PDB file of N, CA and C in Angstrom:
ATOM      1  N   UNK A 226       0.831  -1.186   0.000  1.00 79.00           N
ATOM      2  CA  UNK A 226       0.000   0.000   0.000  1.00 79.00           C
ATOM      3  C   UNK A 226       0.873   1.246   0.000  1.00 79.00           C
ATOM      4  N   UNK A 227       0.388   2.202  -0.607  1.00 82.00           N
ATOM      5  CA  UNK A 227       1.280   3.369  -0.847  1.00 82.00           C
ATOM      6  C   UNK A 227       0.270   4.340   0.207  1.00 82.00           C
ATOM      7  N   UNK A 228       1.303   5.185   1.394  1.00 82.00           N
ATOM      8  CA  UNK A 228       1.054   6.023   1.959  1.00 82.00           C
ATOM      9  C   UNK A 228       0.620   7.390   1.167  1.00 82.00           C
ATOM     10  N   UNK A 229      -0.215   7.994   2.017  1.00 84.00           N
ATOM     11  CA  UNK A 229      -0.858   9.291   1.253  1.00 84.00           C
ATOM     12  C   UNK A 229      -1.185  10.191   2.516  1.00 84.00           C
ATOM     13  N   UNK A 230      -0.833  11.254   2.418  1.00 81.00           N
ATOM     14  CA  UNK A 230      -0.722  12.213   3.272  1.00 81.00           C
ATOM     15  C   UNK A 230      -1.455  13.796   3.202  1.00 81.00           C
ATOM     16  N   UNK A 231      -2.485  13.763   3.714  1.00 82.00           N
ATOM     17  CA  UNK A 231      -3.684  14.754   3.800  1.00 82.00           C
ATOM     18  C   UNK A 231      -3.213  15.782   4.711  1.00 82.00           C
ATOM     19  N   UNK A 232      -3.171  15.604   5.975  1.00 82.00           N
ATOM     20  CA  UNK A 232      -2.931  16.800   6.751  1.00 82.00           C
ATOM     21  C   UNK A 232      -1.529  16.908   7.667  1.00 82.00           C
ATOM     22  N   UNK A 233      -0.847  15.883   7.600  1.00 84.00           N
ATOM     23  CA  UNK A 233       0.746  15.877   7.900  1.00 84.00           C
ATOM     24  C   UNK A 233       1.394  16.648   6.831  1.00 84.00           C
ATOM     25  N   UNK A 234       2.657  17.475   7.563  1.00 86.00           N
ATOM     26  CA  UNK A 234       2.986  18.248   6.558  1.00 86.00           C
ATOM     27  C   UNK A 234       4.627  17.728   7.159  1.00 86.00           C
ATOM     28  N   UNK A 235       5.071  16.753   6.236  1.00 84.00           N
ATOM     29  CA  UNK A 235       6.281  15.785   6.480  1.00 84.00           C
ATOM     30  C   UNK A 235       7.796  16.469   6.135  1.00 84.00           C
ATOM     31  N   UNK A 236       8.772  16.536   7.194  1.00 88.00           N
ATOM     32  CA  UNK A 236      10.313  17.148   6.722  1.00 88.00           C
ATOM     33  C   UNK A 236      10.928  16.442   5.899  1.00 88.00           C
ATOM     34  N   UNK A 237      10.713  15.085   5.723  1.00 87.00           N
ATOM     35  CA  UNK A 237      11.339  14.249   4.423  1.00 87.00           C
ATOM     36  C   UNK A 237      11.079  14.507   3.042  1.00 87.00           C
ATOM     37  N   UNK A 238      12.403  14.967   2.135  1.00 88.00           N
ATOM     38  CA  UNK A 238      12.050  15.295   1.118  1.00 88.00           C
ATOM     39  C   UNK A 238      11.210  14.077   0.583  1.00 88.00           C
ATOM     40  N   UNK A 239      11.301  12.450   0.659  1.00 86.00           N
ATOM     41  CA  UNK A 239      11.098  11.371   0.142  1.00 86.00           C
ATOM     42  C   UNK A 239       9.468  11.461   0.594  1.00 86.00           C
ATOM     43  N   UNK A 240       9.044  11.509   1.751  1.00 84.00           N
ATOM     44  CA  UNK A 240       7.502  11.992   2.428  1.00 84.00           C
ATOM     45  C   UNK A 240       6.751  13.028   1.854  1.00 84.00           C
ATOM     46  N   UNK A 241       7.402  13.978   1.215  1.00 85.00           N
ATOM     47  CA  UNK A 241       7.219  15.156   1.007  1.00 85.00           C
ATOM     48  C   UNK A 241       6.319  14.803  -0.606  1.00 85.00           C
ATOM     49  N   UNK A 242       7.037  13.972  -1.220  1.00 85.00           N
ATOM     50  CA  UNK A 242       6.556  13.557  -2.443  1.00 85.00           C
ATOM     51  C   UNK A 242       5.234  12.837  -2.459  1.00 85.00           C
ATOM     52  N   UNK A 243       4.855  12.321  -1.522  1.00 85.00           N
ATOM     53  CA  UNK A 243       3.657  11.455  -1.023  1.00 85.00           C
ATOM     54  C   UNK A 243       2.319  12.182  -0.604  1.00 85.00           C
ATOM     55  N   UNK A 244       2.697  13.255  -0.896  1.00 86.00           N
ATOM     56  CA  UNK A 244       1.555  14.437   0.037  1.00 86.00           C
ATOM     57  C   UNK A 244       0.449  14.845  -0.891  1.00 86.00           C
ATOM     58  N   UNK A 245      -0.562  14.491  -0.416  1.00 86.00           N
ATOM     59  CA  UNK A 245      -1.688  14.816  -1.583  1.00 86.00           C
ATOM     60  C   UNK A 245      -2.003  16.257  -1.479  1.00 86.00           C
ATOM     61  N   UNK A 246      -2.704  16.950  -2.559  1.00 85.00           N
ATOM     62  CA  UNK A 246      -2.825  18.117  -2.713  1.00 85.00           C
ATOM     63  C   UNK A 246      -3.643  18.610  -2.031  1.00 85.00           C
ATOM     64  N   UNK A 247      -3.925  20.236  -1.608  1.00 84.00           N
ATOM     65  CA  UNK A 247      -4.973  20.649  -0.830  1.00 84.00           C
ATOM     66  C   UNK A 247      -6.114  20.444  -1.897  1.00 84.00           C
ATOM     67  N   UNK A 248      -7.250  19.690  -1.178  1.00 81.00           N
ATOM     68  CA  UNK A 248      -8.509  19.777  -2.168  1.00 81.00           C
ATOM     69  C   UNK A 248      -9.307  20.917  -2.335  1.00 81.00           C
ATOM     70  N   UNK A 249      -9.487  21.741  -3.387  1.00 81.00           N
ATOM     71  CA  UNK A 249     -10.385  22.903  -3.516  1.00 81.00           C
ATOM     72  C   UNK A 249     -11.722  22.589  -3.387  1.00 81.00           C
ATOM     73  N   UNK A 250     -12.302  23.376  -3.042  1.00 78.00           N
ATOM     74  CA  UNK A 250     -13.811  23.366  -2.432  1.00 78.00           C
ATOM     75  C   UNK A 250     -14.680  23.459  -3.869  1.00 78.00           C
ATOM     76  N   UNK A 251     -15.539  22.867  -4.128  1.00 77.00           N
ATOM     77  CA  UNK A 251     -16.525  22.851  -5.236  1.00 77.00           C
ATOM     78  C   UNK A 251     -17.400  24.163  -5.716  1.00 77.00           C
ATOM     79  N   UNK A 252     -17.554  24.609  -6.565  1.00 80.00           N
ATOM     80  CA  UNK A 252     -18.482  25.969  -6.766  1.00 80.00           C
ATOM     81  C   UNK A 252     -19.757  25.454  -6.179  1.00 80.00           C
ATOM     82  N   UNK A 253     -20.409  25.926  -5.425  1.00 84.00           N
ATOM     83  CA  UNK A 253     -21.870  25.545  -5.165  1.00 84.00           C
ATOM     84  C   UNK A 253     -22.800  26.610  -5.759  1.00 84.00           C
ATOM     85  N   UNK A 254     -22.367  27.733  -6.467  1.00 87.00           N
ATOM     86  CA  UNK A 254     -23.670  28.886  -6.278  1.00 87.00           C
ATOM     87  C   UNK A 254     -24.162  28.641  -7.580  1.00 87.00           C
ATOM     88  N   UNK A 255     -24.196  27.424  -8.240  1.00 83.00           N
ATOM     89  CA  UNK A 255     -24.670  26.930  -9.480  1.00 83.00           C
ATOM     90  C   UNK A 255     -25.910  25.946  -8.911  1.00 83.00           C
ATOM     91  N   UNK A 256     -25.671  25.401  -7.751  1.00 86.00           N
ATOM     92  CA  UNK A 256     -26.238  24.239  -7.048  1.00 86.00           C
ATOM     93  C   UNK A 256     -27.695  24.906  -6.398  1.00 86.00           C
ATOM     94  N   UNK A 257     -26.658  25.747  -5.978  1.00 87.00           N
ATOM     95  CA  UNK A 257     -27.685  27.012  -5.041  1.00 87.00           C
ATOM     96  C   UNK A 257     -29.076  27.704  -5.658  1.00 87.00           C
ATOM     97  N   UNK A 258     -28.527  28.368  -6.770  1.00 88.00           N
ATOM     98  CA  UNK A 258     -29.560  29.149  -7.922  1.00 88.00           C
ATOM     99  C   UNK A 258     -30.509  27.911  -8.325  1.00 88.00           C
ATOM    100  N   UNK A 259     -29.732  26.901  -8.610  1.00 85.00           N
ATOM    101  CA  UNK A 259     -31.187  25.810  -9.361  1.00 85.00           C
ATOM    102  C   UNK A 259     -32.122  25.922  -8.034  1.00 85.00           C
ATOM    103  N   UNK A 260     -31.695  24.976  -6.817  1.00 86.00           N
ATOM    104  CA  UNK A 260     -32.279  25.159  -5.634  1.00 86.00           C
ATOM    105  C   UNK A 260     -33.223  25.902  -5.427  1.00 86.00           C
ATOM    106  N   UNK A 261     -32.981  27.022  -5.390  1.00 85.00           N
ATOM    107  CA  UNK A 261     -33.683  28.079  -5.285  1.00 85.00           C
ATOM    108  C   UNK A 261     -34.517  28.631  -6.134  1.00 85.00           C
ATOM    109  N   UNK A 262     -34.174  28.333  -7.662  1.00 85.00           N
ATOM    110  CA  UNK A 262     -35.241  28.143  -8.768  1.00 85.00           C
ATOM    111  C   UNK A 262     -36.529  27.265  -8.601  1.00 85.00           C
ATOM    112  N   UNK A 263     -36.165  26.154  -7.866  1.00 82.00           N
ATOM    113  CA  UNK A 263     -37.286  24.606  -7.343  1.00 82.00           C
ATOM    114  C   UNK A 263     -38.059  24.972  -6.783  1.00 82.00           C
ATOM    115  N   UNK A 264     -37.480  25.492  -5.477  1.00 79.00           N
ATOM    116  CA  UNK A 264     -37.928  25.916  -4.418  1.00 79.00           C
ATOM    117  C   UNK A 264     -39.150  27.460  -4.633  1.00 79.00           C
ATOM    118  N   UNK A 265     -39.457  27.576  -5.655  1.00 76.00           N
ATOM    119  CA  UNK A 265     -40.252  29.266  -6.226  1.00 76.00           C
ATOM    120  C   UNK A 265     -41.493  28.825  -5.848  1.00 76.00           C
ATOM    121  N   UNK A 266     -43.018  29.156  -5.643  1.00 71.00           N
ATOM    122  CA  UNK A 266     -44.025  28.185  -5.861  1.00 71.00           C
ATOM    123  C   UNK A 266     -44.311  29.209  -7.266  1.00 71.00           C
ATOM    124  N   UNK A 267     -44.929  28.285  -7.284  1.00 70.00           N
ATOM    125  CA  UNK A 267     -45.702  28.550  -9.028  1.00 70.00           C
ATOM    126  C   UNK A 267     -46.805  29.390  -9.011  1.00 70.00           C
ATOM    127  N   UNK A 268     -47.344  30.339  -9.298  1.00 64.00           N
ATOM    128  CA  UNK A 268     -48.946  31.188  -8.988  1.00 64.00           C
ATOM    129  C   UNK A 268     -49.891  29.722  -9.624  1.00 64.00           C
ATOM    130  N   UNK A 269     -50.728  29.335  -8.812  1.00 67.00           N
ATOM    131  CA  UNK A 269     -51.835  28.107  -9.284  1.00 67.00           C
ATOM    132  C   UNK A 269     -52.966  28.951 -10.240  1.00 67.00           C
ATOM    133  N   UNK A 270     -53.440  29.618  -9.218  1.00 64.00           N
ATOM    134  CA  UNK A 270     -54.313  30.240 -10.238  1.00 64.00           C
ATOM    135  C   UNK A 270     -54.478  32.057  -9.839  1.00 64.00           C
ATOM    136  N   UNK A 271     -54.832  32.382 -11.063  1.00 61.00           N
ATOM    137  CA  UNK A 271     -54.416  34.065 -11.419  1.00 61.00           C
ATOM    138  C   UNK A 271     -55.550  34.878 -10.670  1.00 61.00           C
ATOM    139  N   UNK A 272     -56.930  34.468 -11.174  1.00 66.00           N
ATOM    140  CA  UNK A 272     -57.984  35.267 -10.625  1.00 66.00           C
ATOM    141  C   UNK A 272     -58.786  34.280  -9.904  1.00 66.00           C
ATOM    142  N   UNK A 273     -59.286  34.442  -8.902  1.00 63.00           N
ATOM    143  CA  UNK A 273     -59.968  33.493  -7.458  1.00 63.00           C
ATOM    144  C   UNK A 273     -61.713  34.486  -8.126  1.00 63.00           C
ATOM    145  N   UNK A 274     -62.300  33.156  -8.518  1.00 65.00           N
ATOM    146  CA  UNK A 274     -63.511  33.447  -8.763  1.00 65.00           C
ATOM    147  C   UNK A 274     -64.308  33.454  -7.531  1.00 65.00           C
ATOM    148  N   UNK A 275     -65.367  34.345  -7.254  1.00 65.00           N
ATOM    149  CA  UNK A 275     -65.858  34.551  -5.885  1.00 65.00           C
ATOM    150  C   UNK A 275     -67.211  33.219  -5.618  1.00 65.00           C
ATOM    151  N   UNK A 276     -67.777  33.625  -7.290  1.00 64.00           N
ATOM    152  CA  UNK A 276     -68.996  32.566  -7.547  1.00 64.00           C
ATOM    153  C   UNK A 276     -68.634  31.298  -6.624  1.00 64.00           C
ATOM    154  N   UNK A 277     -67.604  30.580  -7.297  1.00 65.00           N
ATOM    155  CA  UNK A 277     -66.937  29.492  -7.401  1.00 65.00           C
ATOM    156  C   UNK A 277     -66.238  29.113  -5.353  1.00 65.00           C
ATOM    157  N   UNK A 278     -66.342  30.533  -4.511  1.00 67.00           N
ATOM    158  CA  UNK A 278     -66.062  30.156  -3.359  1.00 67.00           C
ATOM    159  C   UNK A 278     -67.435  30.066  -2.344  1.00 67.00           C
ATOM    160  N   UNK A 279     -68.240  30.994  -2.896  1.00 64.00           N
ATOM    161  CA  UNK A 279     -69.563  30.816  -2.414  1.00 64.00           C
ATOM    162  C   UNK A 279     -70.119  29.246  -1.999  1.00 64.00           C
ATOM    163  N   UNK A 280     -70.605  29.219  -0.524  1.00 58.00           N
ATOM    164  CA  UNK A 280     -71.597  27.935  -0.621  1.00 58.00           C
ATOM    165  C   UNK A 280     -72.550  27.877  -1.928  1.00 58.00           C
ATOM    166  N   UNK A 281     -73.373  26.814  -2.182  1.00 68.00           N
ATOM    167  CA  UNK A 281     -74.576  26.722  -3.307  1.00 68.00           C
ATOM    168  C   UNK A 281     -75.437  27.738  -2.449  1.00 68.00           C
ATOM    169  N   UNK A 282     -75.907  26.746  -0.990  1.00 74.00           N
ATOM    170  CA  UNK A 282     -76.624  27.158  -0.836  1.00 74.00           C
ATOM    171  C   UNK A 282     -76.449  28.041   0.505  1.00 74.00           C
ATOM    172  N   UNK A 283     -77.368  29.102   1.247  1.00 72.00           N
ATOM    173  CA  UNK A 283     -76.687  29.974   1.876  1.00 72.00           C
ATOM    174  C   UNK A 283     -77.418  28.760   3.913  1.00 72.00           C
ATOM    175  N   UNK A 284     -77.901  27.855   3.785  1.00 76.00           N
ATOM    176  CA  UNK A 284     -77.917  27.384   4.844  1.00 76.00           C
ATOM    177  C   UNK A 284     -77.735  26.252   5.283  1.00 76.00           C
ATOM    178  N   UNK A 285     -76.337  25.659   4.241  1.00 76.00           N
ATOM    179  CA  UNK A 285     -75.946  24.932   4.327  1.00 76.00           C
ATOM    180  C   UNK A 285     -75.106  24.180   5.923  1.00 76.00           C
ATOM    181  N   UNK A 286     -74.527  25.427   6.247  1.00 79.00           N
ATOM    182  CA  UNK A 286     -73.847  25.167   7.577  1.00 79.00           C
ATOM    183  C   UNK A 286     -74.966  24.933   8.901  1.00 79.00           C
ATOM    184  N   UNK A 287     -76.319  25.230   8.484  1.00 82.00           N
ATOM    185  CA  UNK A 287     -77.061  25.169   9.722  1.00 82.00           C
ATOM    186  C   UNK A 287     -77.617  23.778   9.256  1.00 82.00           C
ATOM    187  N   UNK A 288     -77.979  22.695   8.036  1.00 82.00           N
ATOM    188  CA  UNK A 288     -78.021  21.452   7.932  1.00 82.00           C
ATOM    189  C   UNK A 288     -77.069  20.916   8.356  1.00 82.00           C
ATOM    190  N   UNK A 289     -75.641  20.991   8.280  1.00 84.00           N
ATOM    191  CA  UNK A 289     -74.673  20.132   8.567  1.00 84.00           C
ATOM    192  C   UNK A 289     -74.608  20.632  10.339  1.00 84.00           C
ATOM    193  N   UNK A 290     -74.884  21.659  10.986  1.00 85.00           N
ATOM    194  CA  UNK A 290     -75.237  21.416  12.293  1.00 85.00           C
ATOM    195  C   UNK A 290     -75.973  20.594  13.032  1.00 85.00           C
ATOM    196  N   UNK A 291     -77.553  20.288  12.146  1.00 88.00           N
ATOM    197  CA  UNK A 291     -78.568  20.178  12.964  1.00 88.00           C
ATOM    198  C   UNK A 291     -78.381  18.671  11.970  1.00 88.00           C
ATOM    199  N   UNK A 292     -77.525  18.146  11.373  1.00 88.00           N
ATOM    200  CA  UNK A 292     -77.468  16.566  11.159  1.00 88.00           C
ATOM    201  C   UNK A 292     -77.812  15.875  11.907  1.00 88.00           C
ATOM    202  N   UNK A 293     -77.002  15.911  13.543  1.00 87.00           N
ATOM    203  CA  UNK A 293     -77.165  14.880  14.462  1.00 87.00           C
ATOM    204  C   UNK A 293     -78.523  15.051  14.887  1.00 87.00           C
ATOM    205  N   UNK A 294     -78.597  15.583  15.441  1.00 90.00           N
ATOM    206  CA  UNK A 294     -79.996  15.721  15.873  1.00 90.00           C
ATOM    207  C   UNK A 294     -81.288  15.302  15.367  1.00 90.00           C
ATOM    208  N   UNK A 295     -80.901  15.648  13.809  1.00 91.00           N
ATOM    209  CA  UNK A 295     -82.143  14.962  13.268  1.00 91.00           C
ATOM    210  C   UNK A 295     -82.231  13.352  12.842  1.00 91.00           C
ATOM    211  N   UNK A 296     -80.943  13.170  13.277  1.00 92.00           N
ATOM    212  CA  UNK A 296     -80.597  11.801  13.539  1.00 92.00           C
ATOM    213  C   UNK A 296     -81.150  10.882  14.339  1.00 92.00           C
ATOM    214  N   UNK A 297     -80.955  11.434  15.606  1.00 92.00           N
ATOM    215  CA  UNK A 297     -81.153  11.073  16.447  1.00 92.00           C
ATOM    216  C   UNK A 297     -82.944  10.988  16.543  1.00 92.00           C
ATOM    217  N   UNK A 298     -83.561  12.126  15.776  1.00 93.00           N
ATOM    218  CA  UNK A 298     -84.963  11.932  15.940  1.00 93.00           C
ATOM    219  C   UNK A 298     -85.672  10.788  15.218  1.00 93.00           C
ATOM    220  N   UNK A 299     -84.394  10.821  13.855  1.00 94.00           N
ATOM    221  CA  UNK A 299     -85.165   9.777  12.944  1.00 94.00           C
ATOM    222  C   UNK A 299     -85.472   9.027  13.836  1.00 94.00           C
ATOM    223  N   UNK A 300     -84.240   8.350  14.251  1.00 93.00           N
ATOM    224  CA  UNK A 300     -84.350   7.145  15.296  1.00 93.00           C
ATOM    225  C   UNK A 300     -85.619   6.524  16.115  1.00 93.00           C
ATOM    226  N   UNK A 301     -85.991   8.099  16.963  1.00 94.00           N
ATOM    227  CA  UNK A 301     -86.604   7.787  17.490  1.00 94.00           C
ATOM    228  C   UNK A 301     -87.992   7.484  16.904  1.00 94.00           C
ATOM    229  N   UNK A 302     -87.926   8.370  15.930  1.00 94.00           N
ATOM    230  CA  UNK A 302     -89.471   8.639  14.943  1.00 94.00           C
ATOM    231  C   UNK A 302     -89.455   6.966  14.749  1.00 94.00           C
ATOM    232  N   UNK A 303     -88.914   6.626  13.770  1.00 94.00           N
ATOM    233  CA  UNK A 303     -88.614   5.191  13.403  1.00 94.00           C
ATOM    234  C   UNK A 303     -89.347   3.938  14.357  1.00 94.00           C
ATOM    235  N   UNK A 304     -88.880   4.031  15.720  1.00 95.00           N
ATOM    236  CA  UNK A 304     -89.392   3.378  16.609  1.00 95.00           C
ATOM    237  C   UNK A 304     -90.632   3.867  17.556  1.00 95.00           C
ATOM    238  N   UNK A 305     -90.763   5.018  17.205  1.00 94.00           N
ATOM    239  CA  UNK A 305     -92.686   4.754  17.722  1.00 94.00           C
ATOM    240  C   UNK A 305     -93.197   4.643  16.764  1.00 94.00           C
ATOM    241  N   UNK A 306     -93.192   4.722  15.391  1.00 94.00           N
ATOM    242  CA  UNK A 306     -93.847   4.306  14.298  1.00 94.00           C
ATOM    243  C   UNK A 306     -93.370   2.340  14.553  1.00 94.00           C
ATOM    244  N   UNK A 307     -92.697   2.231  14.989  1.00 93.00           N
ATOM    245  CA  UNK A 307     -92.904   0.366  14.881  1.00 93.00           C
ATOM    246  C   UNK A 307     -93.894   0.178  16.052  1.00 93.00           C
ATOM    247  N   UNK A 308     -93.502   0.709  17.347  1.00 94.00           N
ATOM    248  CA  UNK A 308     -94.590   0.530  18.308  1.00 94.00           C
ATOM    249  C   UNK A 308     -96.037   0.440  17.841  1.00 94.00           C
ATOM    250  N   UNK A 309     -96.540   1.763  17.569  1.00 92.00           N
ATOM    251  CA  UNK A 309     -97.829   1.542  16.832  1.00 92.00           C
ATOM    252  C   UNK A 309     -98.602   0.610  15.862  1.00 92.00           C
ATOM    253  N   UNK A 310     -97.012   0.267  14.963  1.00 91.00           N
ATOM    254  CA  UNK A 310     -97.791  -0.676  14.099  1.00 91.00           C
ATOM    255  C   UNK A 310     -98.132  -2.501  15.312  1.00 91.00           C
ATOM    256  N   UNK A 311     -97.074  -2.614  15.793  1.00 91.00           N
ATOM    257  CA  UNK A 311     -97.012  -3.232  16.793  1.00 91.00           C
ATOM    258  C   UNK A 311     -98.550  -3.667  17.701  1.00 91.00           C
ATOM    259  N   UNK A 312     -98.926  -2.098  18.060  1.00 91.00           N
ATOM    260  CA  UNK A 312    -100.171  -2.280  18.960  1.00 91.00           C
ATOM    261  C   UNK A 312    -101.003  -2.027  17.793  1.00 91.00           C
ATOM    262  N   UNK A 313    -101.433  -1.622  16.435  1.00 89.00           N
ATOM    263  CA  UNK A 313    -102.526  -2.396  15.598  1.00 89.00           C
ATOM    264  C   UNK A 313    -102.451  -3.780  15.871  1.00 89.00           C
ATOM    265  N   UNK A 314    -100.761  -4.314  15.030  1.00 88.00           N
ATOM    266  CA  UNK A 314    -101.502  -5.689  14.797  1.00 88.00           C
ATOM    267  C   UNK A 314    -102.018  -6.879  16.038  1.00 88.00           C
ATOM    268  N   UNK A 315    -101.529  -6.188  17.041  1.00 87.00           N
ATOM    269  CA  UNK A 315    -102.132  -6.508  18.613  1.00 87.00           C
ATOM    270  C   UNK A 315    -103.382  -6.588  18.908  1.00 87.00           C
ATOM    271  N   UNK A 316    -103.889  -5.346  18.751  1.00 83.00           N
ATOM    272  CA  UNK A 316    -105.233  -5.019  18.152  1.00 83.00           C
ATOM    273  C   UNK A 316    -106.322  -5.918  17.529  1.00 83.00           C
ATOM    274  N   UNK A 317    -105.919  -6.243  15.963  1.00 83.00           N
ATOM    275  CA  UNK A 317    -106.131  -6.853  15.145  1.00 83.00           C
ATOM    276  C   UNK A 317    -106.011  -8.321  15.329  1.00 83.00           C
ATOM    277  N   UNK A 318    -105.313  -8.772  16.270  1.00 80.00           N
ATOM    278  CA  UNK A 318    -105.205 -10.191  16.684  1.00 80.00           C
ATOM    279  C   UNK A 318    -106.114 -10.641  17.792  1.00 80.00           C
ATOM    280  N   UNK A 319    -106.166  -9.679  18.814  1.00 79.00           N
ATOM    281  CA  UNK A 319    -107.640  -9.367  20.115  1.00 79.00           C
ATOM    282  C   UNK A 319    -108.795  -9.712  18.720  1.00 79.00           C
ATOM    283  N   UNK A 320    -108.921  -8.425  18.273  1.00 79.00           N
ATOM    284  CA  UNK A 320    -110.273  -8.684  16.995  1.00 79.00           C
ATOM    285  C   UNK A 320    -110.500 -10.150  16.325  1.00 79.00           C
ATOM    286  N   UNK A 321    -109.253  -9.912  15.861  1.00 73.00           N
ATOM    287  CA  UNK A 321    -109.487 -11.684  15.014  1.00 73.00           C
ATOM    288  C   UNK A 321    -109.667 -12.933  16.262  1.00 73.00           C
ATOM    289  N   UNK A 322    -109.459 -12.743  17.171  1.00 75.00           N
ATOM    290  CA  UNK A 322    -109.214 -13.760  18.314  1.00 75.00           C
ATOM    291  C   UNK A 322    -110.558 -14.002  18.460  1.00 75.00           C
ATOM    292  N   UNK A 323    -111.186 -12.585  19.216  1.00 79.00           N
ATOM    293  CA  UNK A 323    -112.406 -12.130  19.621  1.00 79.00           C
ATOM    294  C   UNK A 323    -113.620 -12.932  18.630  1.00 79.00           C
ATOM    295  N   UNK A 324    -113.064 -12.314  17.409  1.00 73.00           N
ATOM    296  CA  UNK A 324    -114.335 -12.934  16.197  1.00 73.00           C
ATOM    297  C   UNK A 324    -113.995 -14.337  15.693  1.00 73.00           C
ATOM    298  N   UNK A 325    -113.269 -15.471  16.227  1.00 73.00           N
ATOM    299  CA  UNK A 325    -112.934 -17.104  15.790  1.00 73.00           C
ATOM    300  C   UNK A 325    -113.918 -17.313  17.187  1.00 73.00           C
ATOM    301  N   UNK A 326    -113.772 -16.528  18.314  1.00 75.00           N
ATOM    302  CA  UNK A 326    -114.524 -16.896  19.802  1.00 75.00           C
ATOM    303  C   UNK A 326    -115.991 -16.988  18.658  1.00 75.00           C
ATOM    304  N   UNK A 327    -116.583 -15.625  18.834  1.00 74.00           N
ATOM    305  CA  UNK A 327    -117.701 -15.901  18.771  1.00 74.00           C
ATOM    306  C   UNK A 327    -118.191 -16.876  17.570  1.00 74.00           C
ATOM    307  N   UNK A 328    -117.983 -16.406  16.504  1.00 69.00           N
ATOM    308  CA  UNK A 328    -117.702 -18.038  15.657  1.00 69.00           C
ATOM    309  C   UNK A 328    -118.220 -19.537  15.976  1.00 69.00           C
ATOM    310  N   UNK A 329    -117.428 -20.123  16.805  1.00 68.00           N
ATOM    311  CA  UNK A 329    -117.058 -21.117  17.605  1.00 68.00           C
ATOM    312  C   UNK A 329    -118.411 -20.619  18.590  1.00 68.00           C
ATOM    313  N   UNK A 330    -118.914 -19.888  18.736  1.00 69.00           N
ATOM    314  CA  UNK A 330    -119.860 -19.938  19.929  1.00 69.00           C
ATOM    315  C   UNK A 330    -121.362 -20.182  18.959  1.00 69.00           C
ATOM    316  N   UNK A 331    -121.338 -19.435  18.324  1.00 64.00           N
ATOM    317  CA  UNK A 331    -122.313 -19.526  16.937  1.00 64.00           C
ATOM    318  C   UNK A 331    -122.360 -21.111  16.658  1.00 64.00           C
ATOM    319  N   UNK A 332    -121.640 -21.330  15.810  1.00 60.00           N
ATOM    320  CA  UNK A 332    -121.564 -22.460  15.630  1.00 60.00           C
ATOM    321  C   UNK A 332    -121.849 -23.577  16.198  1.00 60.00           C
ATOM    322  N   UNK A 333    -121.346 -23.511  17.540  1.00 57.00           N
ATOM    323  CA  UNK A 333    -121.895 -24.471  18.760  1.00 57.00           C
ATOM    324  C   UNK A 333    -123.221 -24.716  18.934  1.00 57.00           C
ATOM    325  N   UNK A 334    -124.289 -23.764  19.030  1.00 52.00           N
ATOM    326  CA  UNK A 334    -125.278 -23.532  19.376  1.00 52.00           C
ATOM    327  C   UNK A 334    -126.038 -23.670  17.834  1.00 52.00           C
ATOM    328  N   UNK A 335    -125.801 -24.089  17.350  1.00 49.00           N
ATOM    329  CA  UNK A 335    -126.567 -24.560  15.750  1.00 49.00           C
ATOM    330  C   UNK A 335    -126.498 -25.973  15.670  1.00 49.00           C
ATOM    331  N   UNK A 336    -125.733 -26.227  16.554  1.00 46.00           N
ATOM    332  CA  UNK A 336    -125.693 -28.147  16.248  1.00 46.00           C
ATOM    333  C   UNK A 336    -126.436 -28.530  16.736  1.00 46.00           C
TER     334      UNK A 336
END
């Protein structure tokens, strides 16, 4: 292996020959400018149409408030509407029950 010598600065003329050169530093302000060219943002868009930022509609934010809530009512709506149907066909089964009774009582009394 051949010695190489960076930051020793050797009294041997024979050492002396072995000494690598000071390395010069690289231009960077070529590196820099692109960089900094990249780095620009771009204008996206020129004129900001107002139409186009407008809600559609102007009460929109008070639906997306009152979402839950009416959520929550469906819910409930939902289930007293089953109740009810519930106590018809309850209803309707007393009735039909009621009218096979008398039926059966009719009937009896004809034989």
């Amino acid at each position: 292996r051949e010695i190489k010598l960076r930051n020793y600065e050797p009294e041997d003329e024979e050492l002396k020959k072995r000494k690598v050169p000071q390395a010069k530093p690289a231009s960077v302000e070529d590196k820099v400018k692109d960089q900094l060219e990249a780095a620009k943002p771009e204008p996206i868009i020129d004129e900001v149409d107002l139409a186009n930022l407008a809600p559609r509609k102007p009460d929109w934010d008070l639906k997306r408030d009152v979402a839950k809530k009416l959520e929550k009512l469906e819910k409930r709506t939902q289930r007293a509407i089953a109740e009810l149907i519930r106590e018809r066909l309850k209803g309707q089964e007393e009735e039909l029950a009621s009218a096979v009774g008398s039926a059966k009582q009719e009937g009896s009394d004809s034989d």
